PDB file of C-alpha atoms in Angstrom:
ATOM      1  CA  MET A  10     -45.114 -42.269 -45.910  1.00  0.00           C
ATOM      2  CA  PRO A  11     -45.426 -45.099 -42.916  1.00  0.00           C
ATOM      3  CA  ARG A  12     -48.967 -44.030 -40.740  1.00  0.00           C
ATOM      4  CA  SER A  13     -46.456 -44.856 -37.652  1.00  0.00           C
ATOM      5  CA  PHE A  14     -43.677 -42.606 -39.024  1.00  0.00           C
ATOM      6  CA  GLN A  15     -46.635 -40.134 -39.554  1.00  0.00           C
ATOM      7  CA  HIS A  16     -47.662 -40.392 -36.215  1.00  0.00           C
ATOM      8  CA  TYR A  17     -43.853 -39.375 -34.953  1.00  0.00           C
ATOM      9  CA  ALA A  18     -43.395 -36.508 -36.646  1.00  0.00           C
ATOM     10  CA  PRO A  19     -44.281 -33.609 -35.120  1.00  0.00           C
ATOM     11  CA  ALA A  20     -42.349 -35.074 -32.088  1.00  0.00           C
ATOM     12  CA  LEU A  21     -39.685 -35.389 -33.364  1.00  0.00           C
ATOM     13  CA  LEU A  22     -39.547 -31.766 -35.042  1.00  0.00           C
ATOM     14  CA  LEU A  23     -40.340 -30.288 -32.214  1.00  0.00           C
ATOM     15  CA  ALA A  24     -37.334 -32.108 -30.470  1.00  0.00           C
ATOM     16  CA  GLY A  25     -34.791 -31.079 -33.665  1.00  0.00           C
ATOM     17  CA  LEU A  26     -35.663 -27.497 -32.422  1.00  0.00           C
ATOM     18  CA  ALA A  27     -35.248 -27.718 -29.181  1.00  0.00           C
ATOM     19  CA  ALA A  28     -32.064 -29.219 -30.321  1.00  0.00           C
ATOM     20  CA  CYS A  29     -31.213 -26.696 -32.019  1.00  0.00           C
ATOM     21  CA  ALA A  30     -32.229 -23.954 -29.626  1.00  0.00           C
ATOM     22  CA  ALA A  31     -30.735 -25.432 -26.193  1.00  0.00           C
ATOM     23  CA  PRO A  32     -27.364 -23.457 -25.353  1.00  0.00           C
ATOM     24  CA  PRO A  33     -24.354 -25.886 -24.864  1.00  0.00           C
ATOM     25  CA  ALA A  34     -23.968 -27.782 -21.881  1.00  0.00           C
ATOM     26  CA  THR A  35     -21.060 -25.994 -20.440  1.00  0.00           C
ATOM     27  CA  ASN A  36     -19.491 -22.598 -20.843  1.00  0.00           C
ATOM     28  CA  PRO A  37     -15.998 -22.135 -20.880  1.00  0.00           C
ATOM     29  CA  ALA A  38     -15.302 -18.791 -19.268  1.00  0.00           C
ATOM     30  CA  LEU A  39     -17.918 -19.744 -17.430  1.00  0.00           C
ATOM     31  CA  GLY A  40     -15.836 -22.944 -15.829  1.00  0.00           C
ATOM     32  CA  ALA A  41     -12.597 -21.035 -15.844  1.00  0.00           C
ATOM     33  CA  ALA A  42     -14.106 -18.408 -13.655  1.00  0.00           C
ATOM     34  CA  GLN A  43     -15.718 -20.754 -11.150  1.00  0.00           C
ATOM     35  CA  GLN A  44     -12.257 -22.081 -10.689  1.00  0.00           C
ATOM     36  CA  ARG A  45     -10.461 -19.288 -10.279  1.00  0.00           C
ATOM     37  CA  LEU A  46     -12.703 -18.826  -7.601  1.00  0.00           C
ATOM     38  CA  SER A  47     -12.597 -22.119  -5.639  1.00  0.00           C
ATOM     39  CA  ARG A  48      -8.580 -21.585  -6.163  1.00  0.00           C
ATOM     40  CA  ASP A  49      -8.732 -17.966  -4.064  1.00  0.00           C
ATOM     41  CA  GLN A  50     -11.393 -19.236  -1.909  1.00  0.00           C
ATOM     42  CA  GLN A  51      -8.787 -22.018  -1.105  1.00  0.00           C
ATOM     43  CA  ASP A  52      -6.240 -19.517  -0.360  1.00  0.00           C
ATOM     44  CA  PRO A  53      -6.637 -18.237   3.068  1.00  0.00           C
ATOM     45  CA  VAL A  54      -4.736 -15.179   3.146  1.00  0.00           C
ATOM     46  CA  ILE A  55      -7.511 -13.603   0.732  1.00  0.00           C
ATOM     47  CA  ARG A  56     -10.150 -15.330   2.230  1.00  0.00           C
ATOM     48  CA  GLU A  57      -9.348 -13.155   5.650  1.00  0.00           C
ATOM     49  CA  LYS A  58      -7.736 -10.195   4.197  1.00  0.00           C
ATOM     50  CA  ALA A  59     -10.337  -9.486   0.580  1.00  0.00           C
ATOM     51  CA  ASN A  60     -13.633 -11.145   2.315  1.00  0.00           C
ATOM     52  CA  ALA A  61     -15.760  -8.182   0.078  1.00  0.00           C
ATOM     53  CA  ALA A  62     -14.207  -8.592  -2.836  1.00  0.00           C
ATOM     54  CA  LEU A  63     -14.463 -12.446  -2.548  1.00  0.00           C
ATOM     55  CA  THR A  64     -17.823 -12.322  -1.255  1.00  0.00           C
ATOM     56  CA  GLY A  65     -18.511 -10.275  -4.913  1.00  0.00           C
ATOM     57  CA  ALA A  66     -16.764 -12.611  -6.783  1.00  0.00           C
ATOM     58  CA  GLU A  67     -19.364 -15.254  -5.931  1.00  0.00           C
ATOM     59  CA  GLN A  68     -22.615 -13.555  -6.692  1.00  0.00           C
ATOM     60  CA  ALA A  69     -21.090 -12.648  -9.905  1.00  0.00           C
ATOM     61  CA  VAL A  70     -20.179 -16.170 -10.711  1.00  0.00           C
ATOM     62  CA  THR A  71     -23.527 -17.643  -9.224  1.00  0.00           C
ATOM     63  CA  ALA A  72     -25.465 -15.112 -11.275  1.00  0.00           C
ATOM     64  CA  ALA A  73     -23.091 -15.520 -14.084  1.00  0.00           C
ATOM     65  CA  GLY A  74     -24.326 -19.252 -14.128  1.00  0.00           C
ATOM     66  CA  ILE A  75     -27.772 -17.695 -13.962  1.00  0.00           C
ATOM     67  CA  ALA A  76     -27.664 -16.004 -17.033  1.00  0.00           C
ATOM     68  CA  PHE A  77     -26.180 -19.219 -18.903  1.00  0.00           C
ATOM     69  CA  ARG A  78     -29.225 -21.629 -17.779  1.00  0.00           C
ATOM     70  CA  ASP A  79     -30.900 -18.676 -18.786  1.00  0.00           C
ATOM     71  CA  ASN A  80     -29.863 -18.353 -21.959  1.00  0.00           C
ATOM     72  CA  ASP A  81     -29.118 -14.927 -21.698  1.00  0.00           C
ATOM     73  CA  PRO A  82     -25.836 -14.086 -23.311  1.00  0.00           C
ATOM     74  CA  THR A  83     -25.864 -10.427 -22.721  1.00  0.00           C
ATOM     75  CA  ALA A  84     -25.952 -11.251 -18.972  1.00  0.00           C
ATOM     76  CA  LEU A  85     -23.466 -13.770 -18.258  1.00  0.00           C
ATOM     77  CA  GLN A  86     -21.158 -12.111 -20.100  1.00  0.00           C
ATOM     78  CA  HIS A  87     -21.771  -8.594 -17.931  1.00  0.00           C
ATOM     79  CA  GLN A  88     -21.879 -11.163 -14.948  1.00  0.00           C
ATOM     80  CA  LEU A  89     -18.303 -12.429 -15.527  1.00  0.00           C
ATOM     81  CA  TYR A  90     -16.866  -9.168 -16.816  1.00  0.00           C
ATOM     82  CA  LEU A  91     -17.838  -8.442 -12.459  1.00  0.00           C
ATOM     83  CA  ALA A  92     -16.341 -11.954 -11.232  1.00  0.00           C
ATOM     84  CA  ASP A  93     -13.438 -10.638 -12.954  1.00  0.00           C
ATOM     85  CA  ARG A  94     -12.862  -7.732 -11.684  1.00  0.00           C
ATOM     86  CA  GLN A  95     -13.903  -8.710  -8.050  1.00  0.00           C
ATOM     87  CA  LEU A  96     -11.037 -11.933  -8.114  1.00  0.00           C
ATOM     88  CA  ALA A  97      -8.731  -9.671  -9.382  1.00  0.00           C
ATOM     89  CA  THR A  98      -9.311  -7.305  -6.610  1.00  0.00           C
ATOM     90  CA  ALA A  99      -8.992  -9.905  -4.399  1.00  0.00           C
ATOM     91  CA  GLU A 100      -5.904 -11.088  -5.479  1.00  0.00           C
ATOM     92  CA  ALA A 101      -4.529  -7.776  -5.866  1.00  0.00           C
ATOM     93  CA  GLU A 102      -4.974  -7.112  -2.041  1.00  0.00           C
ATOM     94  CA  GLY A 103      -3.961 -11.006  -0.727  1.00  0.00           C
ATOM     95  CA  ARG A 104      -1.311 -10.537  -2.761  1.00  0.00           C
ATOM     96  CA  THR A 105      -0.718  -6.588  -0.389  1.00  0.00           C
ATOM     97  CA  ALA A 106      -1.219  -8.825   2.514  1.00  0.00           C
ATOM     98  CA  THR A 107       1.635 -11.291   1.947  1.00  0.00           C
ATOM     99  CA  SER A 108       4.317  -8.952   0.805  1.00  0.00           C
ATOM    100  CA  ARG A 109       3.547  -6.634   4.024  1.00  0.00           C
ATOM    101  CA  ALA A 110       3.465  -9.852   6.510  1.00  0.00           C
ATOM    102  CA  GLU A 111       6.899 -10.412   4.953  1.00  0.00           C
ATOM    103  CA  ALA A 112       8.599  -6.821   5.376  1.00  0.00           C
ATOM    104  CA  ALA A 113       6.529  -7.174   8.657  1.00  0.00           C
ATOM    105  CA  SER A 114       8.750 -10.591   9.693  1.00  0.00           C
ATOM    106  CA  GLN A 115      12.104  -9.647   8.101  1.00  0.00           C
ATOM    107  CA  ALA A 116      11.770  -6.342  10.460  1.00  0.00           C
ATOM    108  CA  ARG A 117      11.344  -8.751  13.726  1.00  0.00           C
ATOM    109  CA  ASN A 118      13.783 -11.214  12.164  1.00  0.00           C
ATOM    110  CA  ASP A 119      16.338  -7.673  11.472  1.00  0.00           C
ATOM    111  CA  ALA A 120      15.318  -6.452  15.459  1.00  0.00           C
ATOM    112  CA  GLU A 121      15.138 -10.513  17.037  1.00  0.00           C
ATOM    113  CA  LEU A 122      18.708 -11.381  15.343  1.00  0.00           C
ATOM    114  CA  GLY A 123      20.434  -7.704  15.692  1.00  0.00           C
ATOM    115  CA  ALA A 124      23.752  -9.689  17.566  1.00  0.00           C
ATOM    116  CA  TYR A 125      23.984 -11.685  13.506  1.00  0.00           C
ATOM    117  CA  LYS A 126      24.757 -10.757  10.409  1.00  0.00           C
ATOM    118  CA  THR A 127      21.853 -11.513   8.571  1.00  0.00           C
ATOM    119  CA  ARG A 128      20.288 -12.203   4.465  1.00  0.00           C
ATOM    120  CA  GLU A 129      17.681 -13.567   2.881  1.00  0.00           C
ATOM    121  CA  THR A 130      18.342 -16.824   0.728  1.00  0.00           C
ATOM    122  CA  ASP A 131      16.203 -18.923  -1.195  1.00  0.00           C
ATOM    123  CA  GLU A 132      16.425 -21.266   1.670  1.00  0.00           C
ATOM    124  CA  GLY A 133      15.675 -18.795   4.629  1.00  0.00           C
ATOM    125  CA  THR A 134      17.099 -16.446   6.087  1.00  0.00           C
ATOM    126  CA  LEU A 135      21.221 -16.959   6.666  1.00  0.00           C
ATOM    127  CA  VAL A 136      22.501 -15.993  10.336  1.00  0.00           C
ATOM    128  CA  SER A 137      26.420 -15.636   9.928  1.00  0.00           C
ATOM    129  CA  LEU A 138      28.058 -16.841  12.981  1.00  0.00           C
ATOM    130  CA  TYR A 139      31.132 -14.458  13.225  1.00  0.00           C
ATOM    131  CA  GLY A 140      33.592 -14.129  16.395  1.00  0.00           C
ATOM    132  CA  LEU A 141      32.822 -17.649  16.329  1.00  0.00           C
ATOM    133  CA  PRO A 142      36.167 -19.291  15.462  1.00  0.00           C
ATOM    134  CA  PHE A 143      37.709 -22.499  15.750  1.00  0.00           C
ATOM    135  CA  GLU A 144      41.242 -23.307  16.312  1.00  0.00           C
ATOM    136  CA  GLU A 145      42.925 -24.556  13.373  1.00  0.00           C
ATOM    137  CA  GLY A 146      41.783 -28.143  13.332  1.00  0.00           C
ATOM    138  CA  GLN A 147      39.644 -27.801  15.973  1.00  0.00           C
ATOM    139  CA  ALA A 148      35.935 -28.737  16.633  1.00  0.00           C
ATOM    140  CA  THR A 149      35.226 -27.317  20.537  1.00  0.00           C
ATOM    141  CA  LEU A 150      34.300 -23.964  21.108  1.00  0.00           C
ATOM    142  CA  ARG A 151      36.049 -21.278  22.607  1.00  0.00           C
ATOM    143  CA  PRO A 152      35.126 -19.571  25.957  1.00  0.00           C
ATOM    144  CA  GLY A 153      32.492 -17.373  25.893  1.00  0.00           C
ATOM    145  CA  ALA A 154      30.700 -18.983  23.051  1.00  0.00           C
ATOM    146  CA  ALA A 155      27.510 -19.054  24.996  1.00  0.00           C
ATOM    147  CA  LEU A 156      27.464 -15.598  25.255  1.00  0.00           C
ATOM    148  CA  ARG A 157      28.041 -15.652  21.189  1.00  0.00           C
ATOM    149  CA  LEU A 158      25.192 -18.372  20.509  1.00  0.00           C
ATOM    150  CA  GLN A 159      22.498 -17.577  23.411  1.00  0.00           C
ATOM    151  CA  PRO A 160      20.844 -14.985  21.295  1.00  0.00           C
ATOM    152  CA  LEU A 161      20.225 -17.363  18.550  1.00  0.00           C
ATOM    153  CA  ALA A 162      18.809 -19.901  21.252  1.00  0.00           C
ATOM    154  CA  ASP A 163      16.385 -17.689  22.631  1.00  0.00           C
ATOM    155  CA  TYR A 164      15.440 -16.739  19.078  1.00  0.00           C
ATOM    156  CA  LEU A 165      14.429 -19.867  18.527  1.00  0.00           C
ATOM    157  CA  LYS A 166      12.460 -20.677  21.342  1.00  0.00           C
ATOM    158  CA  THR A 167       9.750 -17.508  20.793  1.00  0.00           C
ATOM    159  CA  HIS A 168       9.840 -19.137  17.220  1.00  0.00           C
ATOM    160  CA  PRO A 169       8.823 -22.816  17.253  1.00  0.00           C
ATOM    161  CA  ASP A 170       7.979 -22.733  13.975  1.00  0.00           C
ATOM    162  CA  ARG A 171      11.299 -22.028  12.233  1.00  0.00           C
ATOM    163  CA  GLN A 172      13.272 -25.180  11.848  1.00  0.00           C
ATOM    164  CA  VAL A 173      17.128 -24.687  11.708  1.00  0.00           C
ATOM    165  CA  MET A 174      20.192 -26.211   9.442  1.00  0.00           C
ATOM    166  CA  VAL A 175      23.245 -25.219  11.110  1.00  0.00           C
ATOM    167  CA  ARG A 176      26.468 -25.777   8.262  1.00  0.00           C
ATOM    168  CA  GLY A 177      30.195 -25.934   9.535  1.00  0.00           C
ATOM    169  CA  ASN A 178      32.205 -25.013   7.120  1.00  0.00           C
ATOM    170  CA  SER A 179      36.547 -25.700   7.470  1.00  0.00           C
ATOM    171  CA  ASP A 180      39.654 -24.354   5.553  1.00  0.00           C
ATOM    172  CA  SER A 181      41.247 -25.960   3.050  1.00  0.00           C
ATOM    173  CA  ALA A 182      44.434 -27.221   5.502  1.00  0.00           C
ATOM    174  CA  GLY A 183      44.428 -31.004   4.864  1.00  0.00           C
ATOM    175  CA  SER A 184      42.930 -33.784   3.182  1.00  0.00           C
ATOM    176  CA  PRO A 185      38.933 -33.102   1.784  1.00  0.00           C
ATOM    177  CA  ALA A 186      37.677 -35.992   3.900  1.00  0.00           C
ATOM    178  CA  VAL A 187      39.603 -34.763   7.005  1.00  0.00           C
ATOM    179  CA  ASN A 188      37.870 -31.203   6.186  1.00  0.00           C
ATOM    180  CA  GLN A 189      34.557 -32.330   5.409  1.00  0.00           C
ATOM    181  CA  ALA A 190      34.686 -34.561   8.763  1.00  0.00           C
ATOM    182  CA  LEU A 191      35.529 -31.363  11.217  1.00  0.00           C
ATOM    183  CA  SER A 192      33.121 -28.994   9.266  1.00  0.00           C
ATOM    184  CA  GLN A 193      30.574 -31.634  10.440  1.00  0.00           C
ATOM    185  CA  SER A 194      31.729 -32.125  14.409  1.00  0.00           C
ATOM    186  CA  ARG A 195      31.666 -27.674  14.332  1.00  0.00           C
ATOM    187  CA  ALA A 196      28.134 -27.577  13.081  1.00  0.00           C
ATOM    188  CA  ASP A 197      27.788 -30.492  16.116  1.00  0.00           C
ATOM    189  CA  ALA A 198      28.934 -28.401  18.517  1.00  0.00           C
ATOM    190  CA  VAL A 199      26.829 -25.174  17.824  1.00  0.00           C
ATOM    191  CA  ARG A 200      23.749 -27.626  17.728  1.00  0.00           C
ATOM    192  CA  ASP A 201      24.393 -29.087  20.699  1.00  0.00           C
ATOM    193  CA  PHE A 202      25.043 -26.199  22.521  1.00  0.00           C
ATOM    194  CA  LEU A 203      21.648 -25.013  20.495  1.00  0.00           C
ATOM    195  CA  VAL A 204      19.995 -27.830  22.244  1.00  0.00           C
ATOM    196  CA  SER A 205      21.461 -27.704  25.377  1.00  0.00           C
ATOM    197  CA  ALA A 206      19.670 -23.952  25.794  1.00  0.00           C
ATOM    198  CA  GLY A 207      16.482 -25.156  25.390  1.00  0.00           C
ATOM    199  CA  VAL A 208      16.012 -25.745  21.083  1.00  0.00           C
ATOM    200  CA  PRO A 209      14.073 -29.107  20.590  1.00  0.00           C
ATOM    201  CA  PRO A 210      16.565 -31.346  19.506  1.00  0.00           C
ATOM    202  CA  ASP A 211      14.090 -32.230  16.346  1.00  0.00           C
ATOM    203  CA  ARG A 212      13.582 -28.977  14.888  1.00  0.00           C
ATOM    204  CA  VAL A 213      18.036 -28.905  14.750  1.00  0.00           C
ATOM    205  CA  LYS A 214      20.325 -30.013  11.918  1.00  0.00           C
ATOM    206  CA  ALA A 215      23.877 -30.284  10.904  1.00  0.00           C
ATOM    207  CA  GLN A 216      25.757 -29.958   7.772  1.00  0.00           C
ATOM    208  CA  GLY A 217      29.250 -30.041   7.133  1.00  0.00           C
ATOM    209  CA  LEU A 218      30.463 -28.799   4.350  1.00  0.00           C
ATOM    210  CA  GLY A 219      34.130 -29.252   3.800  1.00  0.00           C
ATOM    211  CA  ALA A 220      36.169 -26.160   2.215  1.00  0.00           C
ATOM    212  CA  GLU A 221      33.911 -25.718  -0.602  1.00  0.00           C
ATOM    213  CA  PHE A 222      32.259 -22.507   0.272  1.00  0.00           C
ATOM    214  CA  PRO A 223      35.075 -20.442   1.508  1.00  0.00           C
ATOM    215  CA  LEU A 224      34.756 -16.813   2.335  1.00  0.00           C
ATOM    216  CA  ALA A 225      38.528 -15.154   2.158  1.00  0.00           C
ATOM    217  CA  SER A 226      41.609 -16.930   0.688  1.00  0.00           C
ATOM    218  CA  ASN A 227      42.763 -19.781   2.500  1.00  0.00           C
ATOM    219  CA  ALA A 228      46.283 -18.226   1.136  1.00  0.00           C
ATOM    220  CA  THR A 229      46.370 -16.195   4.448  1.00  0.00           C
ATOM    221  CA  ALA A 230      46.571 -16.648   8.316  1.00  0.00           C
ATOM    222  CA  ALA A 231      43.199 -14.581   8.523  1.00  0.00           C
ATOM    223  CA  GLY A 232      41.652 -15.910   5.416  1.00  0.00           C
ATOM    224  CA  ARG A 233      41.961 -19.380   7.141  1.00  0.00           C
ATOM    225  CA  GLN A 234      40.241 -18.251  10.251  1.00  0.00           C
ATOM    226  CA  ALA A 235      37.286 -16.557   8.731  1.00  0.00           C
ATOM    227  CA  ASN A 236      36.864 -19.745   6.495  1.00  0.00           C
ATOM    228  CA  ARG A 237      36.708 -21.936   9.808  1.00  0.00           C
ATOM    229  CA  ARG A 238      32.990 -20.729  10.392  1.00  0.00           C
ATOM    230  CA  VAL A 239      29.367 -21.672  11.485  1.00  0.00           C
ATOM    231  CA  ASP A 240      26.765 -20.405   9.053  1.00  0.00           C
ATOM    232  CA  VAL A 241      23.064 -21.094  10.514  1.00  0.00           C
ATOM    233  CA  VAL A 242      20.235 -21.451   7.897  1.00  0.00           C
ATOM    234  CA  ILE A 243      16.423 -20.870   9.438  1.00  0.00           C
ATOM    235  CA  GLU A 244      13.270 -21.554   7.426  1.00  0.00           C
ATOM    236  CA  PRO A 245      10.735 -19.712   6.782  1.00  0.00           C
ATOM    237  CA  PRO A 246       7.306 -20.763   8.660  1.00  0.00           C
ATOM    238  CA  SER A 247       5.556 -21.713   5.652  1.00  0.00           C
ATOM    239  CA  SER A 248       8.479 -24.023   4.470  1.00  0.00           C
ATOM    240  CA  THR A 249       7.172 -27.243   4.085  1.00  0.00           C
ATOM    241  CA  ALA A 250      10.478 -28.551   2.622  1.00  0.00           C
ATOM    242  CA  ALA A 251      12.141 -31.183   4.014  1.00  0.00           C
ATOM    243  CA  LEU A 252      16.241 -30.185   5.340  1.00  0.00           C
ATOM    244  CA  PRO A 253      19.026 -31.568   3.374  1.00  0.00           C
ATOM    245  CA  ALA A 254      20.320 -34.723   5.115  1.00  0.00           C
ATOM    246  CA  GLY A 255      22.465 -34.395   8.733  1.00  0.00           C
ATOM    247  CA  ARG A 256      22.717 -35.217  11.651  1.00  0.00           C
TER     248      ARG A 256
END
């Protein structure tokens, strides 16, 4: 054996043994726990409503990292289990808080918009302005419309975080082009009232839908009158989606 190799052989042997004994550079379970903790820490509801569980999870993840560096698989497994339990608790508390907040918001909406028929949709709160009919072929608000629309304007002024889409509808009398233009004019009329009542114009858009979404049959006068209407969609405060194109 060459003398130079004999000189380095012990060092190479020790290096090889150390490499065999060293733990892996990463641990998938630990990495997943760290990512989950980071995600939950960025959730404002969890931070506020589940701070104790979140702190416990952070401590467990930190201890798991130490156990991993110390090549202690038993301690690592135990701390990862504790972290999982604490994170599950934090996430459950966050969901509960969110559900309660949504229920409270719906209750407030019901109370404040009690003058209207409302229902929740994927887009937000749909307010049906029944009792605000239009004459056939007309887009002018009837006398007394202010009494019908003022509660909606008051609600919007006290909820400055809500964006609004006003949607005009028509009956099927006339051509589709005429009906679309007429429904747009009706939506514009309601929008203009809301703006004149103090709602900032950049929060209210208007869209004409023509006769595409009837509430009743257009075969009768009563049905056509019901279809000449305006609906208002009030977006939820958390929504960041852009409103459809409209005035």
